[in-house]
């Protein structure tokens, strides 16, 4: 393990690379990263780094976003197959046909896409949101337009509740957040009656309604920091997030809410990135995210949505 960490450090120096890691990466990867963050923080960090090479430890749409914002930089992803069930649920050709059908029916709407989408879907959208800025962006959509929200129906429902804006919802979901067990959560709450439940807005309503706080991963960090005395938190998001919460605010106790089929609910796509693959991609200079012409339109939508 120490040899591997030494190799990664040497290769990083040799290639003047910076490592960005999402909070859902394994703890060893988060520990050695130069920046950790949620989707919004990492997308913004990717616009500020000076290094010519970015190694993105996250899933494909995140590395693609980093490339879109940095056409001149080399963006590497340790495993190109690290996908996302949400991005997969909304292929660009299906979205285009659906938008055309709405237009043919005289509907006036703007398309708001969660950042968990491909560049082609971003290019077909008017706005891009993350869990960190979604409410703010939704409030910027003109009131005389309907909103087509893609692809996460649970995040969309949550945004309808908090903003009061009705939306046309795409029928996608995150395979990790969709399977938290409400029965196990209620049992945990009985065992730890003083515990606060914190849930990601990608969770379905049956989990959100039993939660004290609903927010993205960065908002969760701020929420637990606000408790000065040690407390218990039941955490309904990808289980690697518990490492980051523990790392930043160690005075509390964090308990993962189990999934329906597992005690510890982890994203199989994020898990494709390993320390070995991180070392290999630095050594080989790949896999790399290549620039494609549709990135240009996606970039304009990302800039107006995320950088303001
Ligand atoms: P955030 O990073 O916005 O909290 O979203 C979680 C997620 O599912 C990323 O894939
Ligand atoms: Fe996609 Fe869900 Fe995995 Fe995030 S946790 S990358 S939304 S499948």
Coordinates of N, CA, C and O and ligand atoms in Angstrom, one line a residue, residues 24 59 83-86 116 174-177 202 267 269-270, ligand 2:
X24 N -17.9 10.3 -2.8 CA -18.3 8.9 -2.9 C -17.2 7.9 -3.3 O -17.4 6.7 -3.5
X59 N -17.2 9.7 -11.5 CA -17.7 9.0 -12.6 C -17.6 9.8 -13.9 O -17.2 10.9 -13.9
X83 N -19.7 4.7 -14.8 CA -20.9 5.4 -15.4 C -21.8 5.9 -14.3 O -21.4 6.2 -13.2
X84 N -23.1 6.0 -14.6 CA -24.1 6.5 -13.6 C -25.5 6.1 -14.1 O -25.8 6.3 -15.2
X85 N -26.3 5.5 -13.2 CA -27.6 5.0 -13.6 C -28.5 6.2 -14.0 O -29.4 6.1 -14.9
X86 N -28.2 7.4 -13.4 CA -29.1 8.5 -13.8 C -28.7 9.0 -15.2 O -29.6 9.2 -16.0
X116 N -25.8 15.1 -13.5 CA -25.6 13.7 -13.8 C -26.2 13.3 -15.1 O -27.1 12.5 -15.2
X174 N -31.4 7.3 -9.2 CA -30.1 6.8 -8.8 C -30.3 5.4 -8.2 O -31.0 5.3 -7.2
X175 N -29.5 4.5 -8.7 CA -29.7 3.1 -8.2 C -29.2 2.9 -6.8 O -29.6 2.0 -6.1
X176 N -28.4 3.9 -6.3 CA -27.9 3.8 -4.9 C -29.0 4.4 -4.0 O -29.4 3.8 -3.0
X177 N -29.4 5.6 -4.3 CA -30.3 6.3 -3.4 C -31.7 5.8 -3.4 O -32.5 6.0 -2.5
X202 N -31.6 12.9 -3.8 CA -31.9 11.8 -4.7 C -32.7 10.6 -4.1 O -33.1 9.7 -4.8
X267 N -21.9 3.0 -4.3 CA -22.1 3.1 -5.7 C -21.1 2.2 -6.5 O -19.9 2.4 -6.4
X269 N -20.5 2.2 -9.5 CA -19.7 2.9 -10.6 C -18.5 3.6 -10.0 O -17.4 3.6 -10.5
X270 N -18.8 4.3 -8.9 CA -17.7 5.0 -8.2 C -16.6 4.0 -7.8 O -15.4 4.3 -7.9
Ligands
LIG2 FE1 -24.9 8.0 -10.3 FE2 -26.1 7.3 -8.1 FE3 -23.6 6.5 -8.5 FE4 -24.1 9.1 -8.1 S1 -24.4 7.5 -6.6 S2 -22.8 8.2 -9.6 S3 -26.1 9.3 -9.0 S4 -25.4 5.9 -9.7

